[in-house]
Coordinates of C-alpha atoms and ligand atoms in Angstrom, one line a residue:
X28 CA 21.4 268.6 -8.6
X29 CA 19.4 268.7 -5.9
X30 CA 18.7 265.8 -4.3
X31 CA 15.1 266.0 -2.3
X32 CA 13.6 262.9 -2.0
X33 CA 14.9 259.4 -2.2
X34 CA 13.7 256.0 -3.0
X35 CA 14.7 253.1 -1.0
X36 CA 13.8 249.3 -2.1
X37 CA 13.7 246.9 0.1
X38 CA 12.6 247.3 3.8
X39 CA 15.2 244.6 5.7
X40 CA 17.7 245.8 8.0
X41 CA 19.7 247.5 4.9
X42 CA 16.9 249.1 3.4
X43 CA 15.0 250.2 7.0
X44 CA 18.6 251.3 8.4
X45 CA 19.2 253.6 4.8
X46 CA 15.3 255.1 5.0
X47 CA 15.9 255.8 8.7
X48 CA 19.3 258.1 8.4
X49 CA 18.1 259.9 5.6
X50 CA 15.1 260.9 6.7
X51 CA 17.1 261.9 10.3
X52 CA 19.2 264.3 7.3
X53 CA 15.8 265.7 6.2
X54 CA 14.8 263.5 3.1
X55 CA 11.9 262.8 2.0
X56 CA 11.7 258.5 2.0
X57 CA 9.5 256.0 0.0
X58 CA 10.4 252.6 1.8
X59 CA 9.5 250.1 -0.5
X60 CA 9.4 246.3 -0.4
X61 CA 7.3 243.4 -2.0
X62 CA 6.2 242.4 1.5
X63 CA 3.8 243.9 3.8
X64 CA 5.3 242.1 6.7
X65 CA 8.9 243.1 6.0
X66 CA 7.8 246.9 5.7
X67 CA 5.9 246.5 9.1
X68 CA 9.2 245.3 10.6
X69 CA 11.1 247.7 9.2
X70 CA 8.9 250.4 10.4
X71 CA 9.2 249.4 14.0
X72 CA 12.7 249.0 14.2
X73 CA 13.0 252.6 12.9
X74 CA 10.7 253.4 15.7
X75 CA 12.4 251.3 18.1
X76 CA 15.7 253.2 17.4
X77 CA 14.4 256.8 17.3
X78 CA 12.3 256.4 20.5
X79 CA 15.9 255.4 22.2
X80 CA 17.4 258.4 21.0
X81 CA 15.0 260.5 22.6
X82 CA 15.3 258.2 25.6
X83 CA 19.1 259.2 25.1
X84 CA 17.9 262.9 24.5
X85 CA 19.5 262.8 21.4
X86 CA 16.4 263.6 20.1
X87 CA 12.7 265.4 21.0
X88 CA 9.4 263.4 20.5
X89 CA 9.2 266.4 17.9
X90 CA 11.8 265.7 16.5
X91 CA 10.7 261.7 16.6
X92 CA 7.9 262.1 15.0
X93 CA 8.9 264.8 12.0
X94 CA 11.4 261.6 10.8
X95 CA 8.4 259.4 11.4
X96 CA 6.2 261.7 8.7
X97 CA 9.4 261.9 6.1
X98 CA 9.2 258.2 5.7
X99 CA 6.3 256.9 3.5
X100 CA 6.3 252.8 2.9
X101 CA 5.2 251.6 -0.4
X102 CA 4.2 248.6 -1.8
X103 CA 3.9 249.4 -5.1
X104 CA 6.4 250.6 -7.3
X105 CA 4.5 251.9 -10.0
X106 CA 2.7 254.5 -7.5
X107 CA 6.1 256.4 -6.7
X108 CA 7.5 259.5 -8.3
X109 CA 9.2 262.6 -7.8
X110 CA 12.2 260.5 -6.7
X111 CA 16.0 262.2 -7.3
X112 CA 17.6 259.4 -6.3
X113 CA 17.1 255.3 -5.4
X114 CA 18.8 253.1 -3.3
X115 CA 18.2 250.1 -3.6
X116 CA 18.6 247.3 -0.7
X117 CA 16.8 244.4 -1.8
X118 CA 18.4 240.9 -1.7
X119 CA 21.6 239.9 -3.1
X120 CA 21.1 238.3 -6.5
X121 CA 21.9 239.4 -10.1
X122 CA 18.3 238.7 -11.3
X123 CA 16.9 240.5 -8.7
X124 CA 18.3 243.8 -8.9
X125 CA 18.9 243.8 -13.1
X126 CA 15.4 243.2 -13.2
X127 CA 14.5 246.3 -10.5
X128 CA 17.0 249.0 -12.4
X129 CA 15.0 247.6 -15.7
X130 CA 11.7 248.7 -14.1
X131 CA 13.4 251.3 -12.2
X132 CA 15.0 253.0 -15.6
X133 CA 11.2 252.8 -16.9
X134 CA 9.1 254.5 -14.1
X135 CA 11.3 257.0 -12.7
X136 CA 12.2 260.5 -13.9
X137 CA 15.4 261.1 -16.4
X138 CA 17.6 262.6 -13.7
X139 CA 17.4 260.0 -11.2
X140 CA 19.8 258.4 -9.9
X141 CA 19.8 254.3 -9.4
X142 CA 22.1 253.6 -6.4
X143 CA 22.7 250.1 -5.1
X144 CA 23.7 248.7 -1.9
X145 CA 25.1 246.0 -3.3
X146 CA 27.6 243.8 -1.0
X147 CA 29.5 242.2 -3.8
X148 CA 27.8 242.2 -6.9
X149 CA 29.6 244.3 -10.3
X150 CA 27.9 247.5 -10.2
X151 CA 28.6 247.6 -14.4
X152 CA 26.5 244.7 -15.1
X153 CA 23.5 246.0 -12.8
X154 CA 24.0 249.3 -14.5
X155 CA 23.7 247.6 -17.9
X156 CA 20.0 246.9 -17.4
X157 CA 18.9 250.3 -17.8
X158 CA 19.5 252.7 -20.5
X159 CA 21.3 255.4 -17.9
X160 CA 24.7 253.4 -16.7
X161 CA 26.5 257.1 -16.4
X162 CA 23.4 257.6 -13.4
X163 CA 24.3 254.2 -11.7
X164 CA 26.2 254.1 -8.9
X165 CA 27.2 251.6 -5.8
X166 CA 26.8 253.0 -2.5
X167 CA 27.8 250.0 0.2
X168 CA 26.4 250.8 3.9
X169 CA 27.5 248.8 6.7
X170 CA 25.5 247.2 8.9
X171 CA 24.1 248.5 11.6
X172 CA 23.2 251.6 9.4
X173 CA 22.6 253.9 12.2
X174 CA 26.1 253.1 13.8
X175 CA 28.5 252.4 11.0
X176 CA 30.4 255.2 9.2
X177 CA 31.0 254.3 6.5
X178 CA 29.9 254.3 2.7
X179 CA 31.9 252.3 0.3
X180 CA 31.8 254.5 -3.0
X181 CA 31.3 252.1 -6.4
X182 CA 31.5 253.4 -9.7
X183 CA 30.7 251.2 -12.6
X184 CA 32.5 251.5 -15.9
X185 CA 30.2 254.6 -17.1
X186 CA 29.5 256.3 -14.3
X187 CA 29.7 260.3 -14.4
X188 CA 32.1 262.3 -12.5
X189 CA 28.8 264.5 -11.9
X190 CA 26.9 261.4 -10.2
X191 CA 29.8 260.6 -7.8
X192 CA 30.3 264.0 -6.5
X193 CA 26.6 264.1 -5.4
X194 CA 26.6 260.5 -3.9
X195 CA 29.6 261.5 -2.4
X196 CA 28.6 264.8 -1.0
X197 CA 24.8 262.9 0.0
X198 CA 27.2 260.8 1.8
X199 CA 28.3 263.2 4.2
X200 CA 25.1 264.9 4.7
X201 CA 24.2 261.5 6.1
X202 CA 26.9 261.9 8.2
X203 CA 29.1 259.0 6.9
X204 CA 32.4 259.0 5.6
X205 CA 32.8 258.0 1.8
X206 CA 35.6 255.7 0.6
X207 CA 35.9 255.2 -3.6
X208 CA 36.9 251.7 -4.3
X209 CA 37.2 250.1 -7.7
X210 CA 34.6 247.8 -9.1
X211 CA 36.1 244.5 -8.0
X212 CA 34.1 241.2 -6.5
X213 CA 33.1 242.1 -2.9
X214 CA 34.5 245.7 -3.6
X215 CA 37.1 246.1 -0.4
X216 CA 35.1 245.5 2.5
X217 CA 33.7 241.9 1.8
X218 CA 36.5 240.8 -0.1
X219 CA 38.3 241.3 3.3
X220 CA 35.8 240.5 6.1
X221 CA 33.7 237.5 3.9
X222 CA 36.9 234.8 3.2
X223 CA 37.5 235.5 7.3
X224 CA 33.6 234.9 8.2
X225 CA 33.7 231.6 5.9
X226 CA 37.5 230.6 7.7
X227 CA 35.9 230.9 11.0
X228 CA 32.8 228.8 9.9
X229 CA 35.4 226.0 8.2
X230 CA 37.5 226.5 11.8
X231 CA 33.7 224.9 13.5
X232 CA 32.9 222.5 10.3
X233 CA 36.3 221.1 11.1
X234 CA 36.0 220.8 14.6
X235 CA 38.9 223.2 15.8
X236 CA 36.7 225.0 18.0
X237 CA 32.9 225.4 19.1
X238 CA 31.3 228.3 17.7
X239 CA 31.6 229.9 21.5
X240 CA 35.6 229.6 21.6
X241 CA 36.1 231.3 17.8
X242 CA 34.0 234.1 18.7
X243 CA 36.0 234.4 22.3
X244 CA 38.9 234.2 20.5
X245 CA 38.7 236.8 18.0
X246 CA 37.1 239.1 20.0
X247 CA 39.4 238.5 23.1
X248 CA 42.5 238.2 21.3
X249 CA 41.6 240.6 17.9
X250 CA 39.6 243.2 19.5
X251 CA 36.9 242.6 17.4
X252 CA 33.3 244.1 18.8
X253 CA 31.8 240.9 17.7
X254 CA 33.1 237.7 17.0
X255 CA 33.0 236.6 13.5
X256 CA 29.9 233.7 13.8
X257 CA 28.0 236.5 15.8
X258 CA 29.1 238.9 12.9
X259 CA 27.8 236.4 10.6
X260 CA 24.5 235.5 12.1
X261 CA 23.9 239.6 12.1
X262 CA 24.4 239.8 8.6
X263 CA 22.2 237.1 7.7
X264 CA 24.0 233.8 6.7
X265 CA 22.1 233.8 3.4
X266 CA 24.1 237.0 2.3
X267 CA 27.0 235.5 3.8
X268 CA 27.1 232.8 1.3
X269 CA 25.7 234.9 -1.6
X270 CA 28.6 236.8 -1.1
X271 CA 31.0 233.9 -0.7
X272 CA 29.6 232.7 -4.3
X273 CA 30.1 235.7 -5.8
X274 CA 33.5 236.1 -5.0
X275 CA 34.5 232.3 -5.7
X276 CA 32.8 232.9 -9.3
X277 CA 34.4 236.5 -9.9
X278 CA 37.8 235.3 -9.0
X279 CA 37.3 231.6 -9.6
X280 CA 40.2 230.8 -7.1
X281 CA 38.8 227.9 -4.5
X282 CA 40.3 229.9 -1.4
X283 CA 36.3 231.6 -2.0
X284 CA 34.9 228.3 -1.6
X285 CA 32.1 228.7 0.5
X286 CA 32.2 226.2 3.7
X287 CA 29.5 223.2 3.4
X288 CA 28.4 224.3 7.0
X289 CA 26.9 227.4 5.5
X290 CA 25.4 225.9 2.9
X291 CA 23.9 223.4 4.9
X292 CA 22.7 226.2 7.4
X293 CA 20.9 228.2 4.7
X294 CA 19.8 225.0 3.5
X295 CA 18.1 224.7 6.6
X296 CA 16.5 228.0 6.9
X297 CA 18.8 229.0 9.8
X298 CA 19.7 232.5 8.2
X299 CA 21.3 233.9 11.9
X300 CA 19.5 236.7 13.6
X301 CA 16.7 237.2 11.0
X302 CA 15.4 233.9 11.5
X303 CA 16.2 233.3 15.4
X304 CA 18.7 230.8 14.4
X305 CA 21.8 230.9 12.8
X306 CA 25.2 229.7 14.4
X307 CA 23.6 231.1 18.0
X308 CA 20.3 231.2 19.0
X309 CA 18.2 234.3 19.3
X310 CA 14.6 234.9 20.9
Ligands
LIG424 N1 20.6 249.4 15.0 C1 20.8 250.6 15.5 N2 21.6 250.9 16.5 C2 22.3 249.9 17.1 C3 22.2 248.6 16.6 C4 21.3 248.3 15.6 N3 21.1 247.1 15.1 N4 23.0 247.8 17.4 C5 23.6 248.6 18.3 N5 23.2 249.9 18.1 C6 23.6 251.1 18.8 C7 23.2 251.0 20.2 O1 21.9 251.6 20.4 C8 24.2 251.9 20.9 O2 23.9 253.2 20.7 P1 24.2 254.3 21.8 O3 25.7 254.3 22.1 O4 23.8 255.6 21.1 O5 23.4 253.9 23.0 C9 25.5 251.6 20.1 O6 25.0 251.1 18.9 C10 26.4 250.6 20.8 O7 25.6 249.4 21.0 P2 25.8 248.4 22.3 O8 26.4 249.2 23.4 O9 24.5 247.8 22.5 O10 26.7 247.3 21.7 P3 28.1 247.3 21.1 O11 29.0 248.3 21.8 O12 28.5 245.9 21.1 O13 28.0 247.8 19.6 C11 27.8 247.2 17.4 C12 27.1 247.2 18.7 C13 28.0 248.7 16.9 C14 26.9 246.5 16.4 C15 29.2 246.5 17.5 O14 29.0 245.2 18.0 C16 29.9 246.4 16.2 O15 30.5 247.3 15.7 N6 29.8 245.2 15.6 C17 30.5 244.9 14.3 C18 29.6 245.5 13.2 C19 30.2 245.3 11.8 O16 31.3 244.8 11.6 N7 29.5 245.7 10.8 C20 29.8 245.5 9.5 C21 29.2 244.3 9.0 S1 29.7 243.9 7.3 C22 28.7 244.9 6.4 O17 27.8 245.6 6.8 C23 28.9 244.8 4.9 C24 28.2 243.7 4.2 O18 28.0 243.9 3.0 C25 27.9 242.4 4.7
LIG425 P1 17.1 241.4 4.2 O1 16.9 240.0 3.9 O2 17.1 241.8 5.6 O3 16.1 242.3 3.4 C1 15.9 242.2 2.1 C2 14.5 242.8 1.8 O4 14.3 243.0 0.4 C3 13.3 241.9 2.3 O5 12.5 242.7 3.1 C4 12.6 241.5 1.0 O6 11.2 241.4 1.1 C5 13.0 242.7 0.1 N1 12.9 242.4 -1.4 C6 13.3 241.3 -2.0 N2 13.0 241.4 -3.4 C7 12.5 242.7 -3.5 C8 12.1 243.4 -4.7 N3 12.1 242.9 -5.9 N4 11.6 244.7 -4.4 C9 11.5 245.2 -3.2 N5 11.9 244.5 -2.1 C10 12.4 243.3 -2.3 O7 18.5 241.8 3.5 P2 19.6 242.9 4.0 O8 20.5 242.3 4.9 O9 18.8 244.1 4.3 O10 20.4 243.1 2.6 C11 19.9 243.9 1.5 C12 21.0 244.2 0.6 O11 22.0 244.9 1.3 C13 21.7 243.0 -0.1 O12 22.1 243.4 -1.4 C14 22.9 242.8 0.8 O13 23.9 242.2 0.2 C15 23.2 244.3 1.1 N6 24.0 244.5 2.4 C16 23.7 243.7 3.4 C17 24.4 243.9 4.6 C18 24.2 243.1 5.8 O14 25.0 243.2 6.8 N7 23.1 242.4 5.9 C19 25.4 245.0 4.7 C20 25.6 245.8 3.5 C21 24.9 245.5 2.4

């Protein structure tokens, strides 16, 4: 199959990152989202980041603007078609996205595939809201989409051999490098990173450190790029602690027990980065 033009739900930083390096491969993109305002972000953050490529000479204003022209946002679901393949990056949650790859499975043509960007959730029961569970697939980008390599490769418990050798192959025509991991709570990468996020939040709820020394810490004495609070507040604390529940529910063991402090944050409406408040401050 030929994949031509692609679907993407959901206009955050996921969804905007996803539309922006496929239509830098030469996709067409329908960048969809319930909210005007989120698709108007999105939209300039693409623009933001192509105009510094061609600052960089990376890129020609041509060149700028031909991305600019593939990507069409969309606020209505029902208007799209012609798609070979979604992904979807809307919010974390179950009901959410059973109830998109419902409608999804209704409007869109019989080859398409449904991808999700899921962070943690079991690609097999999202797949068994439509009647095509061979065609779903989890395909896990990392954020900053533009930067990160890699694609975390999800089958669910029908998909087709056929459908992962094109995700996989779509991978590397974006330029990523695919890794197939097993269907498993947080997959590899959040079962990993997540239980050290919500460690380094207990480490501050506790009063070890201030959120300033675990970051130094980490990123002094680990290398990381970022400490693990900044890391946090960049990948919105609401997804954080999603995340954190589902893996405490998938492997019901209480070392997934998210940290009160987060809850109390999201509580709060202080989501990180996306909010201009999180464990930092941001303008
Ligand atoms: N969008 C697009 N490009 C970005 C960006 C963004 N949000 N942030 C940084 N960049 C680009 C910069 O433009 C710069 O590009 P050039 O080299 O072409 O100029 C490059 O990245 C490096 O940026 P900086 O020099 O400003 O900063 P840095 O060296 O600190 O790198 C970073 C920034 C790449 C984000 C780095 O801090 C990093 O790797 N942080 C950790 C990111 C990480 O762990 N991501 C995974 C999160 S977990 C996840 O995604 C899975 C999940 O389900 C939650
Ligand atoms: P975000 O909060 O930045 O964006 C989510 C967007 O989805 C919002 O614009 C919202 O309006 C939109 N949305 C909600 N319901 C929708 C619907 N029914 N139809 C269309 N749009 C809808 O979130 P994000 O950080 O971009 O995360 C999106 C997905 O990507 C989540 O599943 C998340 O777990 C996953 N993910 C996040 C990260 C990260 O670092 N933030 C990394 C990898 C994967």
């Amino acid at each position: 199959m030929n994949i031509q033009k692609i679907l993407v739900i959901g206009a955050g930083q996921m969804g905007a990152g996803i539309a922006q390096v496929c239509a830098m491969s030469g996709f067409d993109v329908v960048l969809n989202d319930i909210n005007q305002e989120s698709i108007d972000r999105g939209m300039k953050t693409i623009h933001k980041n192509l105009s510094r490529q061609v600052e960089k000479e990376r890129l020609t204003n041509e060149q700028k603007q031909s991305v600019l022209e593939r990507i069409t946002p969309n606020l209505a679901l029902n208007e799209v078609s012609g798609v070979d393949l979604v992904i979807e990056a809307a919010v974390e949650n179950m009901e959410v996205k059973s109830n998109l790859f419902a409608k999804l499975d209704s409007i869109t043509s019989e080859h398409t595939i449904l991808a999700t960007n899921t962070s943690s959730l079991p690609i097999t029961e999202i797949a068994a809201a439509t009647k095509r569970p061979e065609k779903v697939i989890g395909m896990h980008f990392m954020n900053p989409v533009p930067v990160m390599k890699l694609v975390e490769i999800i089958r669910g418990l029908a998909t087709s051999d056929e459908v992962y050798e094109i995700i996989e192959d779509l991978t590397k025509k974006l330029n990523k490098v695919p890794v197939e991991v097993n269907d498993f709570p947080g997959f590899v990468s959040n079962r990993i990173l997540m239980p050290m996020i919500n460690e380094a939040i207990y480490t501050v709820y506790e009063g070890v450190a201030t959120p300033e020394a675990v970051d130094e810490v980490m990123k002094l004495g680990m290398n990381h790029p970022m400490g693990p609070l900044t890391l946090a507040d960049f990948i919105g604390l609401d997804t954080c602690l999603y995340i954190m529940e589902i893996l405490h529910d998938g492997f019901g063991d209480d070392k997934y027990r998210a940290c009160p402090l987060l809850r109390k944050y999201v509580k709060a409406g202080w989501l990180g980065r996306k909010s201009g408040r999180g464990f930092f401050i941001y303008e």
